[in-house]
mmCIF file of C-alpha atoms in Angstrom:
data_model
loop_
_atom_site.group_PDB
_atom_site.id
_atom_site.type_symbol
_atom_site.label_atom_id
_atom_site.label_comp_id
_atom_site.label_asym_id
_atom_site.label_seq_id
_atom_site.Cartn_x
_atom_site.Cartn_y
_atom_site.Cartn_z
ATOM 1 C CA MET R 29 105.483 65.984 59.546
ATOM 2 C CA ASN R 30 108.182 63.463 58.678
ATOM 3 C CA ARG R 31 110.029 64.443 61.870
ATOM 4 C CA LEU R 32 107.162 63.139 63.993
ATOM 5 C CA PRO R 33 107.434 59.611 65.437
ATOM 6 C CA LYS R 34 105.800 56.947 63.289
ATOM 7 C CA GLU R 35 102.937 56.360 65.725
ATOM 8 C CA TRP R 36 101.985 60.052 65.532
ATOM 9 C CA ARG R 37 101.743 60.003 61.711
ATOM 10 C CA ARG R 38 98.992 57.420 61.526
ATOM 11 C CA PRO R 39 95.704 58.424 59.846
ATOM 12 C CA GLY R 40 93.890 57.471 63.034
ATOM 13 C CA LEU R 41 95.489 60.494 64.695
ATOM 14 C CA LEU R 42 95.973 62.867 61.781
ATOM 15 C CA VAL R 43 92.363 62.752 60.615
ATOM 16 C CA PRO R 44 90.709 63.692 63.940
ATOM 17 C CA ALA R 45 93.522 66.185 64.632
ATOM 18 C CA LEU R 46 92.880 67.952 61.328
ATOM 19 C CA LEU R 47 89.123 67.892 61.912
ATOM 20 C CA ALA R 48 89.582 69.309 65.413
ATOM 21 C CA ALA R 49 91.826 72.048 64.023
ATOM 22 C CA ALA R 50 89.190 72.844 61.399
ATOM 23 C CA LEU R 51 86.585 73.162 64.151
ATOM 24 C CA LEU R 52 88.809 75.607 66.021
ATOM 25 C CA VAL R 53 89.205 77.695 62.882
ATOM 26 C CA LEU R 54 85.444 77.526 62.401
ATOM 27 C CA ALA R 55 84.892 78.763 65.942
ATOM 28 C CA VAL R 56 86.870 81.902 65.118
ATOM 29 C CA ALA R 57 85.713 82.434 61.538
ATOM 30 C CA GLY R 58 82.131 81.162 61.922
ATOM 31 C CA PRO R 59 80.457 84.603 62.053
ATOM 32 C CA LEU R 60 82.384 85.661 58.940
ATOM 33 C CA LEU R 61 81.292 82.552 57.036
ATOM 34 C CA ALA R 62 77.608 82.864 57.972
ATOM 35 C CA PRO R 63 75.601 83.625 54.788
ATOM 36 C CA HIS R 64 72.884 85.507 56.723
ATOM 37 C CA ASP R 65 72.497 87.517 59.887
ATOM 38 C CA PRO R 66 72.046 84.768 62.525
ATOM 39 C CA ASP R 67 69.637 86.898 64.567
ATOM 40 C CA ALA R 68 67.504 88.227 61.692
ATOM 41 C CA GLY R 69 64.309 86.231 61.153
ATOM 42 C CA SER R 70 61.117 86.350 59.157
ATOM 43 C CA LEU R 71 57.891 84.691 60.254
ATOM 44 C CA ARG R 72 56.972 84.170 56.607
ATOM 45 C CA ASP R 73 60.048 81.934 56.226
ATOM 46 C CA ARG R 74 59.779 80.018 59.488
ATOM 47 C CA LEU R 75 60.671 76.301 59.585
ATOM 48 C CA LEU R 76 61.706 76.026 55.958
ATOM 49 C CA ALA R 77 63.035 72.573 55.084
ATOM 50 C CA PRO R 78 66.737 72.002 54.364
ATOM 51 C CA GLY R 79 67.530 72.740 50.745
ATOM 52 C CA SER R 80 65.111 75.643 50.505
ATOM 53 C CA PRO R 81 66.207 78.491 48.185
ATOM 54 C CA GLY R 82 68.592 80.764 50.065
ATOM 55 C CA HIS R 83 68.644 78.520 53.140
ATOM 56 C CA VAL R 84 70.776 75.401 52.686
ATOM 57 C CA LEU R 85 69.844 73.944 56.099
ATOM 58 C CA GLY R 86 66.445 75.584 56.368
ATOM 59 C CA THR R 87 65.204 78.041 59.003
ATOM 60 C CA ASP R 88 64.159 77.806 62.638
ATOM 61 C CA SER R 89 60.831 78.664 64.287
ATOM 62 C CA GLN R 90 61.593 82.380 63.993
ATOM 63 C CA GLY R 91 62.663 82.241 60.374
ATOM 64 C CA ARG R 92 66.376 82.546 61.113
ATOM 65 C CA ASP R 93 68.869 80.777 58.863
ATOM 66 C CA VAL R 94 69.948 77.562 60.603
ATOM 67 C CA LEU R 95 73.325 77.317 58.834
ATOM 68 C CA SER R 96 74.231 80.857 59.907
ATOM 69 C CA ARG R 97 73.269 80.131 63.487
ATOM 70 C CA LEU R 98 75.192 76.849 63.567
ATOM 71 C CA LEU R 99 78.317 78.580 62.277
ATOM 72 C CA THR R 100 77.961 81.499 64.680
ATOM 73 C CA ALA R 101 77.251 79.134 67.582
ATOM 74 C CA ALA R 102 80.530 77.267 67.034
ATOM 75 C CA GLY R 103 82.436 79.926 69.000
ATOM 76 C CA PRO R 104 80.495 79.894 72.296
ATOM 77 C CA SER R 105 79.742 76.170 72.029
ATOM 78 C CA LEU R 106 83.387 75.139 71.620
ATOM 79 C CA LEU R 107 84.506 77.741 74.141
ATOM 80 C CA GLY R 108 82.105 76.198 76.639
ATOM 81 C CA GLY R 109 83.836 72.873 76.043
ATOM 82 C CA PHE R 110 87.484 73.933 75.885
ATOM 83 C CA LEU R 111 87.762 76.441 78.722
ATOM 84 C CA PRO R 112 86.385 74.157 81.462
ATOM 85 C CA VAL R 113 88.770 71.399 80.348
ATOM 86 C CA ALA R 114 91.697 73.838 80.372
ATOM 87 C CA VAL R 115 90.787 75.117 83.839
ATOM 88 C CA ALA R 116 90.245 71.590 85.156
ATOM 89 C CA THR R 117 93.558 70.412 83.677
ATOM 90 C CA VAL R 118 95.568 73.167 85.352
ATOM 91 C CA ALA R 119 93.714 72.859 88.664
ATOM 92 C CA GLY R 120 93.803 69.061 88.594
ATOM 93 C CA ALA R 121 97.531 69.019 87.825
ATOM 94 C CA LEU R 122 98.304 71.350 90.736
ATOM 95 C CA LEU R 123 96.092 69.419 93.142
ATOM 96 C CA GLY R 124 97.425 66.051 91.951
ATOM 97 C CA ILE R 125 101.040 67.157 92.375
ATOM 98 C CA ALA R 126 100.265 68.611 95.810
ATOM 99 C CA ALA R 127 98.562 65.381 96.876
ATOM 100 C CA GLY R 128 101.353 63.217 95.476
ATOM 101 C CA LEU R 129 104.297 65.151 96.883
ATOM 102 C CA GLY R 130 102.803 66.915 99.900
ATOM 103 C CA GLY R 131 102.816 64.105 102.412
ATOM 104 C CA ARG R 132 100.194 61.744 103.750
ATOM 105 C CA LEU R 133 98.093 64.381 105.533
ATOM 106 C CA THR R 134 97.883 66.617 102.465
ATOM 107 C CA GLU R 135 97.118 63.627 100.265
ATOM 108 C CA HIS R 136 94.189 62.454 102.383
ATOM 109 C CA ALA R 137 92.801 65.968 102.920
ATOM 110 C CA LEU R 138 92.761 66.798 99.204
ATOM 111 C CA LEU R 139 91.598 63.432 97.904
ATOM 112 C CA ARG R 140 88.813 62.987 100.450
ATOM 113 C CA THR R 141 87.528 66.498 99.719
ATOM 114 C CA LEU R 142 87.497 65.824 95.988
ATOM 115 C CA ASP R 143 85.834 62.448 96.564
ATOM 116 C CA VAL R 144 82.806 64.333 97.881
ATOM 117 C CA LEU R 145 82.477 66.116 94.527
ATOM 118 C CA TYR R 146 83.363 62.965 92.596
ATOM 119 C CA ALA R 147 80.513 61.106 94.279
ATOM 120 C CA PHE R 148 77.898 63.322 92.593
ATOM 121 C CA PRO R 149 76.768 62.495 89.036
ATOM 122 C CA GLY R 150 78.458 64.953 86.692
ATOM 123 C CA VAL R 151 75.265 66.303 85.151
ATOM 124 C CA LEU R 152 73.618 66.822 88.539
ATOM 125 C CA LEU R 153 76.664 68.602 89.951
ATOM 126 C CA ALA R 154 76.922 70.879 86.900
ATOM 127 C CA ILE R 155 73.236 71.779 87.146
ATOM 128 C CA THR R 156 73.543 72.436 90.887
ATOM 129 C CA VAL R 157 76.500 74.789 90.486
ATOM 130 C CA ALA R 158 75.033 76.564 87.446
ATOM 131 C CA THR R 159 71.688 77.062 89.182
ATOM 132 C CA VAL R 160 73.176 79.336 91.846
ATOM 133 C CA MET R 161 74.841 81.532 89.216
ATOM 134 C CA GLU R 162 73.619 83.943 86.581
ATOM 135 C CA PRO R 163 72.998 82.056 83.302
ATOM 136 C CA GLY R 164 75.781 82.609 80.813
ATOM 137 C CA LEU R 165 79.095 81.337 79.518
ATOM 138 C CA TYR R 166 80.777 82.108 82.854
ATOM 139 C CA ALA R 167 78.331 79.830 84.690
ATOM 140 C CA THR R 168 79.027 77.082 82.155
ATOM 141 C CA ILE R 169 82.794 77.363 82.584
ATOM 142 C CA VAL R 170 82.672 77.419 86.396
ATOM 143 C CA SER R 171 80.180 74.558 86.757
ATOM 144 C CA LEU R 172 81.936 72.266 84.299
ATOM 145 C CA SER R 173 85.335 73.074 85.789
ATOM 146 C CA VAL R 174 84.014 71.911 89.163
ATOM 147 C CA VAL R 175 82.720 68.716 87.557
ATOM 148 C CA LEU R 176 85.910 67.845 85.660
ATOM 149 C CA THR R 177 88.604 68.827 88.171
ATOM 150 C CA PRO R 178 88.225 65.817 90.530
ATOM 151 C CA ALA R 179 88.698 63.327 87.685
ATOM 152 C CA VAL R 180 91.774 65.152 86.342
ATOM 153 C CA THR R 181 93.190 65.336 89.864
ATOM 154 C CA ARG R 182 92.823 61.570 90.249
ATOM 155 C CA VAL R 183 94.699 60.957 86.994
ATOM 156 C CA ALA R 184 97.439 63.413 87.958
ATOM 157 C CA PHE R 185 97.797 61.954 91.455
ATOM 158 C CA THR R 186 98.018 58.395 90.097
ATOM 159 C CA GLU R 187 100.851 59.385 87.770
ATOM 160 C CA VAL R 188 102.696 61.350 90.474
ATOM 161 C CA ARG R 189 102.365 58.439 92.889
ATOM 162 C CA ARG R 190 103.882 56.161 90.242
ATOM 163 C CA ILE R 191 107.028 58.272 89.891
ATOM 164 C CA ARG R 192 107.437 59.840 93.345
ATOM 165 C CA THR R 193 109.867 57.119 94.452
ATOM 166 C CA ALA R 194 111.890 57.349 91.238
ATOM 167 C CA ALA R 195 115.650 57.757 91.633
ATOM 168 C CA TYR R 196 115.798 61.081 89.777
ATOM 169 C CA LEU R 197 113.236 62.630 92.140
ATOM 170 C CA GLU R 198 115.143 61.422 95.180
ATOM 171 C CA ALA R 199 118.379 62.736 93.643
ATOM 172 C CA ALA R 200 116.821 66.166 93.094
ATOM 173 C CA GLN R 201 115.591 66.286 96.686
ATOM 174 C CA VAL R 202 118.978 65.184 98.039
ATOM 175 C CA CYS R 203 120.610 67.975 96.043
ATOM 176 C CA GLY R 204 118.429 70.462 97.908
ATOM 177 C CA ALA R 205 115.770 71.175 95.270
ATOM 178 C CA GLY R 206 112.588 72.521 96.814
ATOM 179 C CA ALA R 207 109.112 71.142 96.179
ATOM 180 C CA PRO R 208 108.234 73.798 93.544
ATOM 181 C CA THR R 209 111.445 73.052 91.631
ATOM 182 C CA VAL R 210 110.880 69.300 91.744
ATOM 183 C CA ALA R 211 107.276 69.733 90.638
ATOM 184 C CA LEU R 212 108.153 72.070 87.768
ATOM 185 C CA ARG R 213 111.312 70.437 86.436
ATOM 186 C CA GLN R 214 110.909 66.766 87.285
ATOM 187 C CA VAL R 215 107.211 65.984 87.645
ATOM 188 C CA ALA R 216 105.522 68.341 85.161
ATOM 189 C CA PRO R 217 107.322 67.017 82.032
ATOM 190 C CA VAL R 218 106.248 63.463 82.913
ATOM 191 C CA LEU R 219 102.717 64.518 83.801
ATOM 192 C CA ALA R 220 102.100 66.726 80.755
ATOM 193 C CA PRO R 221 101.568 64.035 78.050
ATOM 194 C CA VAL R 222 99.333 61.986 80.353
ATOM 195 C CA LEU R 223 97.081 64.963 81.117
ATOM 196 C CA LEU R 224 97.126 66.053 77.469
ATOM 197 C CA VAL R 225 95.718 62.699 76.420
ATOM 198 C CA TYR R 226 93.160 62.518 79.211
ATOM 199 C CA SER R 227 92.036 66.137 78.859
ATOM 200 C CA SER R 228 91.595 65.841 75.104
ATOM 201 C CA SER R 229 89.133 63.018 75.742
ATOM 202 C CA LEU R 230 87.130 65.300 78.062
ATOM 203 C CA VAL R 231 86.513 68.020 75.466
ATOM 204 C CA GLY R 232 83.704 66.111 73.732
ATOM 205 C CA LEU R 233 82.039 65.399 77.078
ATOM 206 C CA ALA R 234 82.356 69.049 78.119
ATOM 207 C CA ILE R 235 80.766 70.202 74.862
ATOM 208 C CA VAL R 236 77.813 67.886 75.461
ATOM 209 C CA TYR R 237 77.490 69.096 79.067
ATOM 210 C CA ALA R 238 77.684 72.744 77.981
ATOM 211 C CA ALA R 239 74.989 72.158 75.373
ATOM 212 C CA GLY R 240 72.867 70.444 78.017
ATOM 213 C CA LEU R 241 73.129 73.439 80.345
ATOM 214 C CA SER R 242 72.078 75.781 77.548
ATOM 215 C CA PHE R 243 69.243 73.407 76.663
ATOM 216 C CA LEU R 244 68.007 73.749 80.262
ATOM 217 C CA GLY R 245 68.356 77.536 80.197
ATOM 218 C CA LEU R 246 71.374 77.545 82.544
ATOM 219 C CA GLY R 247 74.067 78.219 79.957
ATOM 220 C CA VAL R 248 74.428 80.802 77.209
ATOM 221 C CA PRO R 249 71.132 82.760 77.153
ATOM 222 C CA PRO R 250 69.215 83.638 73.978
ATOM 223 C CA PRO R 251 69.354 85.292 71.518
ATOM 224 C CA THR R 252 73.038 84.284 71.405
ATOM 225 C CA ALA R 253 73.383 81.321 69.076
ATOM 226 C CA GLU R 254 74.559 78.181 70.894
ATOM 227 C CA TRP R 255 74.004 74.572 69.872
ATOM 228 C CA GLY R 256 72.228 73.516 73.071
ATOM 229 C CA ALA R 257 70.021 76.608 73.066
ATOM 230 C CA MET R 258 69.194 76.016 69.393
ATOM 231 C CA LEU R 259 68.176 72.465 70.230
ATOM 232 C CA ASP R 260 65.832 73.765 72.904
ATOM 233 C CA GLU R 261 64.317 76.344 70.532
ATOM 234 C CA LEU R 262 63.680 73.722 67.850
ATOM 235 C CA ARG R 263 62.382 71.066 70.252
ATOM 236 C CA PRO R 264 58.671 71.897 69.635
ATOM 237 C CA ALA R 265 59.210 71.314 65.904
ATOM 238 C CA LEU R 266 60.784 67.881 66.365
ATOM 239 C CA LEU R 267 57.667 65.967 65.271
ATOM 240 C CA THR R 268 56.495 68.356 62.563
ATOM 241 C CA HIS R 269 59.836 69.404 61.046
ATOM 242 C CA PRO R 270 62.417 66.814 62.169
ATOM 243 C CA GLY R 271 64.788 67.596 59.309
ATOM 244 C CA VAL R 272 65.491 71.015 60.790
ATOM 245 C CA ALA R 273 65.032 70.224 64.478
ATOM 246 C CA VAL R 274 67.724 67.521 64.641
ATOM 247 C CA LEU R 275 70.502 69.594 63.046
ATOM 248 C CA PRO R 276 71.890 71.059 66.323
ATOM 249 C CA ALA R 277 71.831 67.585 67.907
ATOM 250 C CA VAL R 278 73.674 66.106 64.917
ATOM 251 C CA THR R 279 76.251 68.897 65.119
ATOM 252 C CA ILE R 280 76.859 68.242 68.833
ATOM 253 C CA LEU R 281 77.164 64.503 68.155
ATOM 254 C CA VAL R 282 79.648 64.903 65.299
ATOM 255 C CA VAL R 283 81.834 67.373 67.205
ATOM 256 C CA SER R 284 81.907 65.210 70.335
ATOM 257 C CA VAL R 285 82.815 62.126 68.263
ATOM 258 C CA ILE R 286 85.699 64.021 66.630
ATOM 259 C CA PHE R 287 87.211 65.008 69.966
ATOM 260 C CA ASN R 288 86.635 61.565 71.462
ATOM 261 C CA ALA R 289 88.430 60.040 68.471
ATOM 262 C CA LEU R 290 91.264 62.536 68.918
ATOM 263 C CA GLY R 291 91.606 61.623 72.590
ATOM 264 C CA GLU R 292 91.662 57.905 71.800
ATOM 265 C CA ALA R 293 94.231 58.424 69.037
ATOM 266 C CA LEU R 294 96.442 60.466 71.352
ATOM 267 C CA ARG R 295 96.189 57.755 73.998
ATOM 268 C CA ARG R 296 97.351 55.139 71.514
ATOM 269 C CA GLY R 297 100.137 57.400 70.279
ATOM 270 C CA VAL R 298 101.457 58.039 73.779
ATOM 271 C CA GLY R 299 101.176 54.340 74.624
ATOM 272 C CA ALA R 300 103.050 53.337 71.490
ATOM 273 C CA GLY R 301 105.710 55.961 72.180
ATOM 274 C CA ARG R 302 106.234 54.673 75.711
ATOM 275 C CA ALA R 303 106.458 51.095 74.481
ATOM 276 C CA ARG R 304 109.024 52.101 71.871
ATOM 277 C CA LEU R 305 111.158 53.933 74.434
ATOM 278 C CA THR R 306 110.912 51.027 76.877
ATOM 279 C CA GLY R 307 111.952 48.555 74.212
ATOM 280 C CA ALA R 308 114.884 50.738 73.195
ATOM 281 C CA GLY R 309 116.100 50.889 76.776
ATOM 282 C CA ARG R 310 116.256 47.107 77.215
#
């Protein structure tokens, strides 16, 4: 850790990074940590309050242990947030590089096409795409990838446009390097930290969107445990048993805040690193 630059060792970055890492471990180990079978219920134990004997966070409307379902749901819920961001980052980077280095015609064709998608509200576009597909994790990944790709492409294109007249790019082209070589060796290393920062800030939003699709019945179908689906199942008990009903919503909120904080901390770290390098070069 001491080998990291000073700006990367600040608590503002380390704390959300450690929490995010813990969430990833939880996504893998959640089913093993669940104290009860997440799908086994008992109508005699339905809607028990948090702190009930044997059920730390209570039970849902079917008598299933809420803690077990929250832990088991971490996998599909986080997967529904991470995979669309990963797909959008790769697709957006490729499209942004193509638009930035491919000439004026390619630039206008790609950007105007993506502007059509960018003009739709994200939630509405995700619902529209997911509606024409079979409900499930695949529909969540595809729909959210479509929503996030235009924004990532814009960020990538802006960065490529900033550096496309740089001397080292012109030198590589003069030496006979082809477009793929220039993109891979010259542009990608500059683009990677920018997209890492921006994409990390999208994970929390993608998790909220994925939960929203499941809440509407367009995402992960029951009986698979997923935070948005759990919120929908507990919605009728919101007024009578709010202590149990709000737990999935609180979980979604906390997780999204952690990843938003991580994205903001990464942005500050990259900005501080650039400022330090710029100052050293003067």
